[in-house]
XYZ file of C-alpha atoms in Angstrom:
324
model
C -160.003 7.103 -92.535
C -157.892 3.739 -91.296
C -158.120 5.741 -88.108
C -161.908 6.867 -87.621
C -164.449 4.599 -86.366
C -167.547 6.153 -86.808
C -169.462 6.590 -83.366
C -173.120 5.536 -84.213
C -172.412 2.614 -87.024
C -174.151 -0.096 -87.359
C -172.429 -2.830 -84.790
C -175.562 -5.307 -84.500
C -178.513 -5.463 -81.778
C -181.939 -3.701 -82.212
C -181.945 -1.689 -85.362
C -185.093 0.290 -84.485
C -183.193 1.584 -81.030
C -180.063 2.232 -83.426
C -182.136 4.559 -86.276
C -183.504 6.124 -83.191
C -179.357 7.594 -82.023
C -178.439 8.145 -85.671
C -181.449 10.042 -87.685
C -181.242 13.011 -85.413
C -177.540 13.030 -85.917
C -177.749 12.603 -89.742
C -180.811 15.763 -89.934
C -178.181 18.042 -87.295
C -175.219 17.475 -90.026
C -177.517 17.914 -93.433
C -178.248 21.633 -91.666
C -181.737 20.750 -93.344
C -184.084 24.216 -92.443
C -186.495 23.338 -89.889
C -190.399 22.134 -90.841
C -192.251 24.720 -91.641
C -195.694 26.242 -91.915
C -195.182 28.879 -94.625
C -197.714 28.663 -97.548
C -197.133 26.442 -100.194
C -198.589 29.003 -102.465
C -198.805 26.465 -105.050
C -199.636 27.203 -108.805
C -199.832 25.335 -111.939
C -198.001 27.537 -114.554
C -199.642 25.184 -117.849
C -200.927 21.443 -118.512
C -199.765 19.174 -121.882
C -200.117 15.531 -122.691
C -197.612 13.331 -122.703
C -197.442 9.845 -125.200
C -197.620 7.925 -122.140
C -199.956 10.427 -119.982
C -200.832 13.999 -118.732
C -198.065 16.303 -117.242
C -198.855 20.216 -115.352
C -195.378 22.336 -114.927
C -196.221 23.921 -111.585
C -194.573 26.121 -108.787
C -194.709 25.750 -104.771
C -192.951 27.645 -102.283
C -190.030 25.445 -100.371
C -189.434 28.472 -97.991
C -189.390 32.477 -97.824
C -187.676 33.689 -101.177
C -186.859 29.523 -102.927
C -189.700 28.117 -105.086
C -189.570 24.856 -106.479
C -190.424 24.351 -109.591
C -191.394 20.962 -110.853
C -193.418 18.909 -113.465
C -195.963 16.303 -111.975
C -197.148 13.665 -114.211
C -200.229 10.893 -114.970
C -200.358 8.006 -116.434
C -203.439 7.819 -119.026
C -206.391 5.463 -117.634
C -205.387 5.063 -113.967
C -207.811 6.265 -111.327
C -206.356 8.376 -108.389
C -205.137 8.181 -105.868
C -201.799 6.952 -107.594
C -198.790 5.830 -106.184
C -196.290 8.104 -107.344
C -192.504 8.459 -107.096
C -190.283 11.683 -106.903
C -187.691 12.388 -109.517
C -184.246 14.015 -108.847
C -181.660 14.775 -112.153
C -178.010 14.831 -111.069
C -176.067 17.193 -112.578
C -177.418 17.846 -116.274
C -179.301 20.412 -117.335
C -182.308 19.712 -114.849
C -185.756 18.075 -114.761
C -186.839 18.630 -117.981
C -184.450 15.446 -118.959
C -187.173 13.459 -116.514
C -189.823 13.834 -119.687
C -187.368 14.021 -122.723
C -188.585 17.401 -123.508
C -185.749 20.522 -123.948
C -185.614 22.838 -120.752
C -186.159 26.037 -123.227
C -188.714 24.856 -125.606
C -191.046 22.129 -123.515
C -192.737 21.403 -126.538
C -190.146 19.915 -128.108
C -188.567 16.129 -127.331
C -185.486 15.119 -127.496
C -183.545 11.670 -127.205
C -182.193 11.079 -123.156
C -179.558 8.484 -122.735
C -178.890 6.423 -120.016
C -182.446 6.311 -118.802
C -182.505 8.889 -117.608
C -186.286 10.059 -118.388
C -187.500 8.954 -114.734
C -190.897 10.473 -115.321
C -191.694 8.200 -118.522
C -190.275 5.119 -116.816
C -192.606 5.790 -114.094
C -195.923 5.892 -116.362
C -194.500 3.136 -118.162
C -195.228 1.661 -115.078
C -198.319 2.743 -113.792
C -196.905 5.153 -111.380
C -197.545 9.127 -111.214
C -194.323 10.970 -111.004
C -193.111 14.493 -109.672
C -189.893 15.714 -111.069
C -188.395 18.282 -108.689
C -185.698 21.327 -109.932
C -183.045 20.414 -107.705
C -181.328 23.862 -106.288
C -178.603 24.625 -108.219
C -179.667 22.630 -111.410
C -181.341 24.051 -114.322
C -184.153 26.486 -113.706
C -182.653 26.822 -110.295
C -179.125 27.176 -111.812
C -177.103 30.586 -110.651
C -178.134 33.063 -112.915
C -177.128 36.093 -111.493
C -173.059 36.159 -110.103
C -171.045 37.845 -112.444
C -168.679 35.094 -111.915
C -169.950 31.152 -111.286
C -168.260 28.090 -110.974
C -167.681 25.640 -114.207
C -169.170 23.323 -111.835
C -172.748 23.664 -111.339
C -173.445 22.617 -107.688
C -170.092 25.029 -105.475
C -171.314 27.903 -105.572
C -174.645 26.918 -103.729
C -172.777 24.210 -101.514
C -170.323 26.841 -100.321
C -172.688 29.231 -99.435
C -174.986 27.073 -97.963
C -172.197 25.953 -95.605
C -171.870 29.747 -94.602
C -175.468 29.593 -93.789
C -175.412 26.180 -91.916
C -176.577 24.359 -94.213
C -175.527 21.882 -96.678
C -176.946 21.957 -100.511
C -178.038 18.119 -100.139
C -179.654 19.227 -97.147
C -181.488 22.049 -98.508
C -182.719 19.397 -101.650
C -183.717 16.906 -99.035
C -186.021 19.440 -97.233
C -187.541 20.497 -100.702
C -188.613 17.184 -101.146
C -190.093 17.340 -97.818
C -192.020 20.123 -99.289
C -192.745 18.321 -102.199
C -194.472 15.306 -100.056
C -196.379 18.282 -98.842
C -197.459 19.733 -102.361
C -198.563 16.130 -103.401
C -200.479 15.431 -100.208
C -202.745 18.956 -100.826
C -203.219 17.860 -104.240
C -205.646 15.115 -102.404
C -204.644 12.327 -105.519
C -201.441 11.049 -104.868
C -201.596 7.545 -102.249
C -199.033 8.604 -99.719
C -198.906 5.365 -98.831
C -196.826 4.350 -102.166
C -194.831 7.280 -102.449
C -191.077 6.733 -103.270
C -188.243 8.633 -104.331
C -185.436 8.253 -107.295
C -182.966 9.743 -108.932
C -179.313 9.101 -110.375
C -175.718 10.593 -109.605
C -176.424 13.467 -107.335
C -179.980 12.784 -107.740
C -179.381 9.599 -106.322
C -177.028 11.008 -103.499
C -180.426 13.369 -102.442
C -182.565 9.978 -102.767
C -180.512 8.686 -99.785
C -180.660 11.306 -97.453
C -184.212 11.649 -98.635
C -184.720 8.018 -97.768
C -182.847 8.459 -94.197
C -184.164 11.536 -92.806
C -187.964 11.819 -94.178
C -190.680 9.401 -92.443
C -193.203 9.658 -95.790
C -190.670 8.152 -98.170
C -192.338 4.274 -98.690
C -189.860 2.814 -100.949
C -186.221 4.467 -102.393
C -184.485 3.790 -105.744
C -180.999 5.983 -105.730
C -178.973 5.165 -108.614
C -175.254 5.820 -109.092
C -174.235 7.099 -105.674
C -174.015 4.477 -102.686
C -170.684 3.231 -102.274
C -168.074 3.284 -99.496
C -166.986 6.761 -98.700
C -162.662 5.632 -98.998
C -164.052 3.971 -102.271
C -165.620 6.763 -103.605
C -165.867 10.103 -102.040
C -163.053 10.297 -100.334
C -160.722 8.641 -103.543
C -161.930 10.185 -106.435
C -162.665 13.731 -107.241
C -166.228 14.378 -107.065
C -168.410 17.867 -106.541
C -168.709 19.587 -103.528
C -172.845 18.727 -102.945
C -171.444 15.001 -102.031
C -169.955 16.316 -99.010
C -171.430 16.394 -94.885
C -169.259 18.030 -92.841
C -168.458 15.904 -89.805
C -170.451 12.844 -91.267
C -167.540 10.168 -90.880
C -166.778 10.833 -87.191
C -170.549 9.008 -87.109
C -171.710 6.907 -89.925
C -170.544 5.248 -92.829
C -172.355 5.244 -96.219
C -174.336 1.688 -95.119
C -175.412 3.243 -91.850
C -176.840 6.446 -93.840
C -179.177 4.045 -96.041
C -179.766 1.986 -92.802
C -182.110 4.005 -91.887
C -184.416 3.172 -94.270
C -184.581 -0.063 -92.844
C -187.064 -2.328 -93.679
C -188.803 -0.133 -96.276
C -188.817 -1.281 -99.875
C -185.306 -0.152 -101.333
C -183.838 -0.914 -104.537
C -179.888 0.217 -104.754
C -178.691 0.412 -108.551
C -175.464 0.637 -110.026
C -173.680 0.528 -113.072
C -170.625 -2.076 -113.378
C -167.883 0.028 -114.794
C -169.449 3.572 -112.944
C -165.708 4.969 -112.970
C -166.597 7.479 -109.822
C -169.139 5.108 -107.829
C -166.693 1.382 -108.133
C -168.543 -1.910 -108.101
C -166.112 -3.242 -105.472
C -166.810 -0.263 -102.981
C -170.721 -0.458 -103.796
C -170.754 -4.310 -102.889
C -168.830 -3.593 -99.840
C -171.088 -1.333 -98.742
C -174.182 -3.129 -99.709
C -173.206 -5.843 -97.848
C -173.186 -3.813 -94.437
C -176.558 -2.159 -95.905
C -178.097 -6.090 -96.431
C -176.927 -6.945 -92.420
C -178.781 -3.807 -91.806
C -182.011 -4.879 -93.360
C -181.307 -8.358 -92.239
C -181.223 -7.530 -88.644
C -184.690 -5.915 -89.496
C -185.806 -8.802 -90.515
C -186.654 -7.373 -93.779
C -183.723 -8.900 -95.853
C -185.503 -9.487 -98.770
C -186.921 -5.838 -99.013
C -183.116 -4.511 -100.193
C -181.796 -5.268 -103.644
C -178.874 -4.779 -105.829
C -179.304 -3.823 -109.539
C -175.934 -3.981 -111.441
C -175.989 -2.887 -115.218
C -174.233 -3.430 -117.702
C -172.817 0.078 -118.366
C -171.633 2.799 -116.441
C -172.832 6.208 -114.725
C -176.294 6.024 -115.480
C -179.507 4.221 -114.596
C -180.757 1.083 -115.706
C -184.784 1.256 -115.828
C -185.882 -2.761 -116.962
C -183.878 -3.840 -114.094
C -184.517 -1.034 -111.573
C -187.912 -1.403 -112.213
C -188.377 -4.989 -112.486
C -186.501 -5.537 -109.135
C -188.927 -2.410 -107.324
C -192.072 -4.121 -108.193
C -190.287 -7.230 -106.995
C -190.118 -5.878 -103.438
C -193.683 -3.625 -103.508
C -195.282 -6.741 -103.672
């Protein structure tokens, strides 16, 4: 890494003309599928309330032969269209955690530490939320191999590289899809749609944020740092990884391109995988980024007290700070 200069970083000048050499770049390396036209063929599979509001389990097609299954939620006494932010678990036993209910028995809560029940923080603050099955986690966990990995996430990384593709790719495009599901719905605002997530949920909130023009405003948590800090230091799973990604961007560059959209960059101070030294480095490349914008005070930097989790006062408090 002492030896690589990425080709496309970040070196100064017009940072609209820059986003314009690196996006294509960053979509050809995720091995995302291409847009597509087929049917969403989307169903909801049951409704329930919520303490805080309403929430429908429901199904839409991402591509031939992968649905996505997800849970999209309303806050109680808030006329549509509502601004509404997409939810992505890292690796845990998958979006059910986003509403504290068990994944085998949805009727049924149960305590989630670390804050990690997006969808609730979101009505808690006004916002409608859509928790997407990530592939690989979960309902979407293998099922079928008579032999898996301990590790949720390799099987489906390795053979999407055989395909490709890359796994984060394949969850960035299914958000794509699920921008598409909420704008047939007719009641979500579009135009205050964000995405959010922690750990690996966080790492697809990035690309998300680089790659997809209908992302507003980004809150990954738990997963920007300096690739020699992090990735590239410590052991981490395989869905982290984008083949040939150094050789053109570093981890500020990636998030760069979300430049000067609202973006809110959490992390935790003693996050043993994701270190506070490598995620200020990086954030201060990201903050030149956004800078050279001239949207410098649109990017913030939530540190909590705590380690690999999220932090929703502070996330939230600093968010709302930059929607303004």
């Amino acid at each position: 890494m002492q030896h690589t200069t990425p080709a496309l970083r970040f070196s100064g000048g017009d940072v609209a003309a820059w986003q314009e050499q690196l996006r294509p770049k960053l979509r050809e390396l995720l091995g995302m599928p291409e847009p597509s036209a087929f049917p969403l063929r989307a169903r909801t599979l049951w409704r329930s309330e919520l303490e805080l509001g309403t929430v429908e389990k429901v199904v839409f097609a991402a591509e031939p032969h992968a649905d996505v299954v997800a849970y999209f939620c309303v806050p109680y006494d808030r006329p549509a269209p509502h601004p509404t932010v997409i939810c992505l678990q890292g690796h845990s036993t998958g979006m059910h955690v986003s509403i504290a209910r068990e994944r085998d028995d949805e009727s049924a809560p149960f305590e989630v530490e670390g804050d990690r029940d997006f969808a609730l923080g979101a009505l808690r603050h006004g916002f409608a939320a859509l928790c997407i099955e990530q592939r690989s986690f979960g309902l979407r966990r293998e099922q079928t191999q008579s032999a898996v990995s301990p590790h949720g996430c390799h099987d489906a990384a390795m053979q999407a590289l055989m395909l490709g593709r890359t796994l984060v790719g394949e969850r960035v495009f299914d958000v794509d899809r699920g921008i598409d599901y909420l704008a047939a719905r007719g009641d979500v605002d579009l135009s205050r749609l964000g995405v959010m997530g922690n750990s690996g949920g966080g790492t697809a909130t990035i690309y998300a944020a680089a790659v997809l023009d209908r992302v507003r405003f980004a809150m990954p948590s738990c997963a920007f740092c300096t690739y020699a800090d992090s990735i590239m230091s410590i052991y981490h799973c395989a869905d982290n990884y984008l083949p040939g990604l150094l050789r053109w961007a570093e981890a500020a560059d990636v998030l760069g391109l979300f430049a000067p959209k609202p973006l809110v960059v959490v992390a935790g101070r003693d996050d043993a995988i994701f270190p506070l030294t490598g995620v200020r480095r990086a954030y201060d490349d990201l903050r030149t980024i956004y800078a050279a914008s001239g949207a410098g005070q649109q990017c913030r930097l939530v540190i909590g007290d705590g380690g690999h989790r999220f932090y929703e006062k502070q996330a939230w408090q600093a968010l709302l700070d930059v929607l303004r």
